[in-house]
């Protein structure tokens, strides 16, 4: 009877306090209005060597498989030579460095320690979302409109994915207008395993002289988006937040192949609460494949051979993600 009661207590305690990960056990410190852990504590737990050159703002962390570069007072980080944007800047206080556990959980760990899908679950169906369409032309480069470039790219990606054995859905096949919220809905209704929205950028959104590629995933609750103001402390949970760790890994893998395979500047993995990302219940990303406002980049965007290379890089990123998460 006593044993049974003891087991019941043990079971209850496990129900109430689920097993903590080593990251959960690191001491939390409140500093400059943010919650941090000591960089040294994290590095020791996960076996990273820290190199912090004198007078340098950059800190280098290395272990057998991964390399991380952090910059003091900055949200910009480099994970295995790919730029990602953190939610909270790296802090320094009395010679000690701090980083946010939220960034560790939602960006750095998903990339370094990829989350696995349920045993046997396979990625078979991919929903591609060519941005804009119909009455919404999107950005433009001269007389060419974003909506036609995204559709051409989506069709190219579709044909490569079909060849690789995937089932592919498009949120639009023609120059038609589709409401933003209908796009992830199409993916949800058809049980797509991944959602990829395709766009081209313009300097109005990115600053003068801007060029390069950036990949967005949904901002985790309470975290700060990369691209917007006024949503600091937004704690609402969107349906897409169920995939936070996979969203980050998918965005990272696609950004990585795009910058490695194409002569495009790395603007990094970013976070936004875009309508198309909020309600997709499968891992979802939005890729800005280059700037139509930059003359040299626009020339490449309109070049069919470059479009094929872009599509190939996106497919390679998707395949890399699939290899990492499937058991
Ligand atoms: Zn767009």
JSON list of N, CA and C in Angstrom, two decimals, residues 116-163:
[
{"chain": "A", "resi": 116, "resn": "UNK", "atom": "N", "xyz": [13.05, 16.60, -33.66]},
{"chain": "A", "resi": 116, "resn": "UNK", "atom": "CA", "xyz": [12.63, 15.48, -34.53]},
{"chain": "A", "resi": 116, "resn": "UNK", "atom": "C", "xyz": [11.10, 15.43, -34.62]},
{"chain": "A", "resi": 117, "resn": "UNK", "atom": "N", "xyz": [10.60, 14.99, -35.78]},
{"chain": "A", "resi": 117, "resn": "UNK", "atom": "CA", "xyz": [9.16, 14.76, -35.90]},
{"chain": "A", "resi": 117, "resn": "UNK", "atom": "C", "xyz": [8.83, 13.42, -35.24]},
{"chain": "A", "resi": 118, "resn": "UNK", "atom": "N", "xyz": [7.54, 13.15, -35.06]},
{"chain": "A", "resi": 118, "resn": "UNK", "atom": "CA", "xyz": [7.12, 11.89, -34.45]},
{"chain": "A", "resi": 118, "resn": "UNK", "atom": "C", "xyz": [7.66, 10.72, -35.29]},
{"chain": "A", "resi": 119, "resn": "UNK", "atom": "N", "xyz": [7.98, 9.61, -34.61]},
{"chain": "A", "resi": 119, "resn": "UNK", "atom": "CA", "xyz": [8.56, 8.46, -35.32]},
{"chain": "A", "resi": 119, "resn": "UNK", "atom": "C", "xyz": [7.67, 8.07, -36.48]},
{"chain": "A", "resi": 120, "resn": "UNK", "atom": "N", "xyz": [8.28, 7.90, -37.64]},
{"chain": "A", "resi": 120, "resn": "UNK", "atom": "CA", "xyz": [7.52, 7.45, -38.82]},
{"chain": "A", "resi": 120, "resn": "UNK", "atom": "C", "xyz": [6.85, 8.56, -39.60]},
{"chain": "A", "resi": 121, "resn": "UNK", "atom": "N", "xyz": [6.73, 9.75, -39.00]},
{"chain": "A", "resi": 121, "resn": "UNK", "atom": "CA", "xyz": [6.06, 10.86, -39.72]},
{"chain": "A", "resi": 121, "resn": "UNK", "atom": "C", "xyz": [6.99, 11.35, -40.83]},
{"chain": "A", "resi": 122, "resn": "UNK", "atom": "N", "xyz": [6.45, 11.46, -42.04]},
{"chain": "A", "resi": 122, "resn": "UNK", "atom": "CA", "xyz": [7.27, 11.87, -43.18]},
{"chain": "A", "resi": 122, "resn": "UNK", "atom": "C", "xyz": [6.72, 13.16, -43.80]},
{"chain": "A", "resi": 123, "resn": "UNK", "atom": "N", "xyz": [7.61, 13.96, -44.36]},
{"chain": "A", "resi": 123, "resn": "UNK", "atom": "CA", "xyz": [7.19, 15.18, -45.06]},
{"chain": "A", "resi": 123, "resn": "UNK", "atom": "C", "xyz": [6.88, 14.78, -46.50]},
{"chain": "A", "resi": 124, "resn": "UNK", "atom": "N", "xyz": [5.61, 14.90, -46.87]},
{"chain": "A", "resi": 124, "resn": "UNK", "atom": "CA", "xyz": [5.20, 14.45, -48.21]},
{"chain": "A", "resi": 124, "resn": "UNK", "atom": "C", "xyz": [4.57, 15.57, -49.03]},
{"chain": "A", "resi": 125, "resn": "UNK", "atom": "N", "xyz": [3.82, 16.45, -48.36]},
{"chain": "A", "resi": 125, "resn": "UNK", "atom": "CA", "xyz": [3.06, 17.47, -49.08]},
{"chain": "A", "resi": 125, "resn": "UNK", "atom": "C", "xyz": [3.57, 18.86, -48.73]},
{"chain": "A", "resi": 126, "resn": "UNK", "atom": "N", "xyz": [3.87, 19.66, -49.74]},
{"chain": "A", "resi": 126, "resn": "UNK", "atom": "CA", "xyz": [4.39, 21.00, -49.48]},
{"chain": "A", "resi": 126, "resn": "UNK", "atom": "C", "xyz": [3.48, 22.02, -50.16]},
{"chain": "A", "resi": 127, "resn": "UNK", "atom": "N", "xyz": [3.08, 23.02, -49.40]},
{"chain": "A", "resi": 127, "resn": "UNK", "atom": "CA", "xyz": [2.23, 24.08, -49.95]},
{"chain": "A", "resi": 127, "resn": "UNK", "atom": "C", "xyz": [3.12, 25.29, -50.29]},
{"chain": "A", "resi": 128, "resn": "UNK", "atom": "N", "xyz": [3.12, 25.69, -51.55]},
{"chain": "A", "resi": 128, "resn": "UNK", "atom": "CA", "xyz": [3.88, 26.87, -51.99]},
{"chain": "A", "resi": 128, "resn": "UNK", "atom": "C", "xyz": [2.91, 28.02, -52.17]},
{"chain": "A", "resi": 129, "resn": "UNK", "atom": "N", "xyz": [3.33, 29.20, -51.70]},
{"chain": "A", "resi": 129, "resn": "UNK", "atom": "CA", "xyz": [2.45, 30.36, -51.74]},
{"chain": "A", "resi": 129, "resn": "UNK", "atom": "C", "xyz": [3.11, 31.49, -52.53]},
{"chain": "A", "resi": 130, "resn": "UNK", "atom": "N", "xyz": [2.78, 31.60, -53.84]},
{"chain": "A", "resi": 130, "resn": "UNK", "atom": "CA", "xyz": [3.33, 32.72, -54.61]},
{"chain": "A", "resi": 130, "resn": "UNK", "atom": "C", "xyz": [2.71, 34.03, -54.11]},
{"chain": "A", "resi": 131, "resn": "UNK", "atom": "N", "xyz": [3.54, 34.92, -53.56]},
{"chain": "A", "resi": 131, "resn": "UNK", "atom": "CA", "xyz": [3.03, 36.15, -52.94]},
{"chain": "A", "resi": 131, "resn": "UNK", "atom": "C", "xyz": [2.22, 37.02, -53.92]},
{"chain": "A", "resi": 132, "resn": "UNK", "atom": "N", "xyz": [1.21, 37.72, -53.34]},
{"chain": "A", "resi": 132, "resn": "UNK", "atom": "CA", "xyz": [0.40, 38.70, -54.10]},
{"chain": "A", "resi": 132, "resn": "UNK", "atom": "C", "xyz": [-0.42, 38.02, -55.21]},
{"chain": "A", "resi": 133, "resn": "UNK", "atom": "N", "xyz": [-0.87, 38.78, -56.21]},
{"chain": "A", "resi": 133, "resn": "UNK", "atom": "CA", "xyz": [-1.70, 38.21, -57.29]},
{"chain": "A", "resi": 133, "resn": "UNK", "atom": "C", "xyz": [-2.94, 39.04, -57.53]},
{"chain": "A", "resi": 134, "resn": "UNK", "atom": "N", "xyz": [-3.43, 39.00, -58.78]},
{"chain": "A", "resi": 134, "resn": "UNK", "atom": "CA", "xyz": [-4.64, 39.73, -59.15]},
{"chain": "A", "resi": 134, "resn": "UNK", "atom": "C", "xyz": [-4.49, 41.22, -58.91]},
{"chain": "A", "resi": 135, "resn": "UNK", "atom": "N", "xyz": [-5.42, 41.82, -58.14]},
{"chain": "A", "resi": 135, "resn": "UNK", "atom": "CA", "xyz": [-5.41, 43.28, -57.91]},
{"chain": "A", "resi": 135, "resn": "UNK", "atom": "C", "xyz": [-4.24, 43.73, -57.03]},
{"chain": "A", "resi": 136, "resn": "UNK", "atom": "N", "xyz": [-3.53, 42.77, -56.43]},
{"chain": "A", "resi": 136, "resn": "UNK", "atom": "CA", "xyz": [-2.39, 43.09, -55.57]},
{"chain": "A", "resi": 136, "resn": "UNK", "atom": "C", "xyz": [-1.08, 42.71, -56.29]},
{"chain": "A", "resi": 137, "resn": "UNK", "atom": "N", "xyz": [-0.43, 43.70, -56.93]},
{"chain": "A", "resi": 137, "resn": "UNK", "atom": "CA", "xyz": [0.78, 43.39, -57.71]},
{"chain": "A", "resi": 137, "resn": "UNK", "atom": "C", "xyz": [2.02, 43.16, -56.86]},
{"chain": "A", "resi": 138, "resn": "UNK", "atom": "N", "xyz": [2.03, 43.60, -55.59]},
{"chain": "A", "resi": 138, "resn": "UNK", "atom": "CA", "xyz": [3.25, 43.54, -54.78]},
{"chain": "A", "resi": 138, "resn": "UNK", "atom": "C", "xyz": [4.24, 44.60, -55.22]},
{"chain": "A", "resi": 139, "resn": "UNK", "atom": "N", "xyz": [5.52, 44.35, -55.06]},
{"chain": "A", "resi": 139, "resn": "UNK", "atom": "CA", "xyz": [6.56, 45.31, -55.47]},
{"chain": "A", "resi": 139, "resn": "UNK", "atom": "C", "xyz": [6.72, 45.27, -56.98]},
{"chain": "A", "resi": 140, "resn": "UNK", "atom": "N", "xyz": [7.49, 46.21, -57.51]},
{"chain": "A", "resi": 140, "resn": "UNK", "atom": "CA", "xyz": [7.80, 46.13, -58.93]},
{"chain": "A", "resi": 140, "resn": "UNK", "atom": "C", "xyz": [9.22, 46.60, -59.23]},
{"chain": "A", "resi": 141, "resn": "UNK", "atom": "N", "xyz": [9.77, 46.02, -60.29]},
{"chain": "A", "resi": 141, "resn": "UNK", "atom": "CA", "xyz": [11.09, 46.42, -60.80]},
{"chain": "A", "resi": 141, "resn": "UNK", "atom": "C", "xyz": [10.87, 46.85, -62.23]},
{"chain": "A", "resi": 142, "resn": "UNK", "atom": "N", "xyz": [10.86, 48.15, -62.48]},
{"chain": "A", "resi": 142, "resn": "UNK", "atom": "CA", "xyz": [10.47, 48.65, -63.81]},
{"chain": "A", "resi": 142, "resn": "UNK", "atom": "C", "xyz": [9.01, 48.26, -64.04]},
{"chain": "A", "resi": 143, "resn": "UNK", "atom": "N", "xyz": [8.75, 47.61, -65.19]},
{"chain": "A", "resi": 143, "resn": "UNK", "atom": "CA", "xyz": [7.37, 47.24, -65.49]},
{"chain": "A", "resi": 143, "resn": "UNK", "atom": "C", "xyz": [7.02, 45.83, -64.98]},
{"chain": "A", "resi": 144, "resn": "UNK", "atom": "N", "xyz": [8.00, 45.14, -64.45]},
{"chain": "A", "resi": 144, "resn": "UNK", "atom": "CA", "xyz": [7.73, 43.77, -63.99]},
{"chain": "A", "resi": 144, "resn": "UNK", "atom": "C", "xyz": [7.23, 43.79, -62.55]},
{"chain": "A", "resi": 145, "resn": "UNK", "atom": "N", "xyz": [6.14, 43.05, -62.33]},
{"chain": "A", "resi": 145, "resn": "UNK", "atom": "CA", "xyz": [5.53, 43.06, -61.00]},
{"chain": "A", "resi": 145, "resn": "UNK", "atom": "C", "xyz": [5.91, 41.81, -60.20]},
{"chain": "A", "resi": 146, "resn": "UNK", "atom": "N", "xyz": [5.97, 42.02, -58.89]},
{"chain": "A", "resi": 146, "resn": "UNK", "atom": "CA", "xyz": [6.36, 40.92, -57.99]},
{"chain": "A", "resi": 146, "resn": "UNK", "atom": "C", "xyz": [5.45, 39.71, -58.17]},
{"chain": "A", "resi": 147, "resn": "UNK", "atom": "N", "xyz": [4.13, 39.96, -58.33]},
{"chain": "A", "resi": 147, "resn": "UNK", "atom": "CA", "xyz": [3.18, 38.84, -58.40]},
{"chain": "A", "resi": 147, "resn": "UNK", "atom": "C", "xyz": [3.51, 37.87, -59.53]},
{"chain": "A", "resi": 148, "resn": "UNK", "atom": "N", "xyz": [4.06, 38.38, -60.67]},
{"chain": "A", "resi": 148, "resn": "UNK", "atom": "CA", "xyz": [4.39, 37.43, -61.75]},
{"chain": "A", "resi": 148, "resn": "UNK", "atom": "C", "xyz": [5.70, 36.70, -61.46]},
{"chain": "A", "resi": 149, "resn": "UNK", "atom": "N", "xyz": [6.66, 37.41, -60.81]},
{"chain": "A", "resi": 149, "resn": "UNK", "atom": "CA", "xyz": [7.93, 36.74, -60.47]},
{"chain": "A", "resi": 149, "resn": "UNK", "atom": "C", "xyz": [7.71, 35.62, -59.45]},
{"chain": "A", "resi": 150, "resn": "UNK", "atom": "N", "xyz": [6.85, 35.87, -58.46]},
{"chain": "A", "resi": 150, "resn": "UNK", "atom": "CA", "xyz": [6.65, 34.84, -57.42]},
{"chain": "A", "resi": 150, "resn": "UNK", "atom": "C", "xyz": [5.94, 33.62, -58.00]},
{"chain": "A", "resi": 151, "resn": "UNK", "atom": "N", "xyz": [5.01, 33.86, -58.96]},
{"chain": "A", "resi": 151, "resn": "UNK", "atom": "CA", "xyz": [4.30, 32.72, -59.57]},
{"chain": "A", "resi": 151, "resn": "UNK", "atom": "C", "xyz": [5.26, 31.88, -60.42]},
{"chain": "A", "resi": 152, "resn": "UNK", "atom": "N", "xyz": [6.12, 32.56, -61.19]},
{"chain": "A", "resi": 152, "resn": "UNK", "atom": "CA", "xyz": [7.11, 31.82, -62.01]},
{"chain": "A", "resi": 152, "resn": "UNK", "atom": "C", "xyz": [8.03, 30.99, -61.11]},
{"chain": "A", "resi": 153, "resn": "UNK", "atom": "N", "xyz": [8.47, 31.60, -60.01]},
{"chain": "A", "resi": 153, "resn": "UNK", "atom": "CA", "xyz": [9.37, 30.88, -59.09]},
{"chain": "A", "resi": 153, "resn": "UNK", "atom": "C", "xyz": [8.65, 29.68, -58.46]},
{"chain": "A", "resi": 154, "resn": "UNK", "atom": "N", "xyz": [7.39, 29.91, -58.04]},
{"chain": "A", "resi": 154, "resn": "UNK", "atom": "CA", "xyz": [6.63, 28.82, -57.40]},
{"chain": "A", "resi": 154, "resn": "UNK", "atom": "C", "xyz": [6.48, 27.64, -58.35]},
{"chain": "A", "resi": 155, "resn": "UNK", "atom": "N", "xyz": [6.21, 27.93, -59.62]},
{"chain": "A", "resi": 155, "resn": "UNK", "atom": "CA", "xyz": [6.04, 26.84, -60.60]},
{"chain": "A", "resi": 155, "resn": "UNK", "atom": "C", "xyz": [7.34, 26.06, -60.79]},
{"chain": "A", "resi": 156, "resn": "UNK", "atom": "N", "xyz": [8.44, 26.80, -60.78]},
{"chain": "A", "resi": 156, "resn": "UNK", "atom": "CA", "xyz": [9.77, 26.18, -60.90]},
{"chain": "A", "resi": 156, "resn": "UNK", "atom": "C", "xyz": [10.06, 25.28, -59.68]},
{"chain": "A", "resi": 157, "resn": "UNK", "atom": "N", "xyz": [9.77, 25.81, -58.48]},
{"chain": "A", "resi": 157, "resn": "UNK", "atom": "CA", "xyz": [9.99, 25.02, -57.26]},
{"chain": "A", "resi": 157, "resn": "UNK", "atom": "C", "xyz": [9.08, 23.79, -57.30]},
{"chain": "A", "resi": 158, "resn": "UNK", "atom": "N", "xyz": [7.82, 23.98, -57.73]},
{"chain": "A", "resi": 158, "resn": "UNK", "atom": "CA", "xyz": [6.88, 22.86, -57.79]},
{"chain": "A", "resi": 158, "resn": "UNK", "atom": "C", "xyz": [7.42, 21.73, -58.68]},
{"chain": "A", "resi": 159, "resn": "UNK", "atom": "N", "xyz": [7.93, 22.09, -59.85]},
{"chain": "A", "resi": 159, "resn": "UNK", "atom": "CA", "xyz": [8.37, 21.03, -60.75]},
{"chain": "A", "resi": 159, "resn": "UNK", "atom": "C", "xyz": [9.57, 20.28, -60.17]},
{"chain": "A", "resi": 160, "resn": "UNK", "atom": "N", "xyz": [10.47, 20.98, -59.49]},
{"chain": "A", "resi": 160, "resn": "UNK", "atom": "CA", "xyz": [11.61, 20.29, -58.85]},
{"chain": "A", "resi": 160, "resn": "UNK", "atom": "C", "xyz": [11.15, 19.39, -57.71]},
{"chain": "A", "resi": 161, "resn": "UNK", "atom": "N", "xyz": [10.17, 19.89, -56.93]},
{"chain": "A", "resi": 161, "resn": "UNK", "atom": "CA", "xyz": [9.67, 19.08, -55.80]},
{"chain": "A", "resi": 161, "resn": "UNK", "atom": "C", "xyz": [8.92, 17.85, -56.30]},
{"chain": "A", "resi": 162, "resn": "UNK", "atom": "N", "xyz": [8.14, 18.04, -57.38]},
{"chain": "A", "resi": 162, "resn": "UNK", "atom": "CA", "xyz": [7.44, 16.89, -57.97]},
{"chain": "A", "resi": 162, "resn": "UNK", "atom": "C", "xyz": [8.45, 15.82, -58.39]},
{"chain": "A", "resi": 163, "resn": "UNK", "atom": "N", "xyz": [9.53, 16.28, -59.03]},
{"chain": "A", "resi": 163, "resn": "UNK", "atom": "CA", "xyz": [10.56, 15.32, -59.47]},
{"chain": "A", "resi": 163, "resn": "UNK", "atom": "C", "xyz": [11.18, 14.59, -58.28]}
]
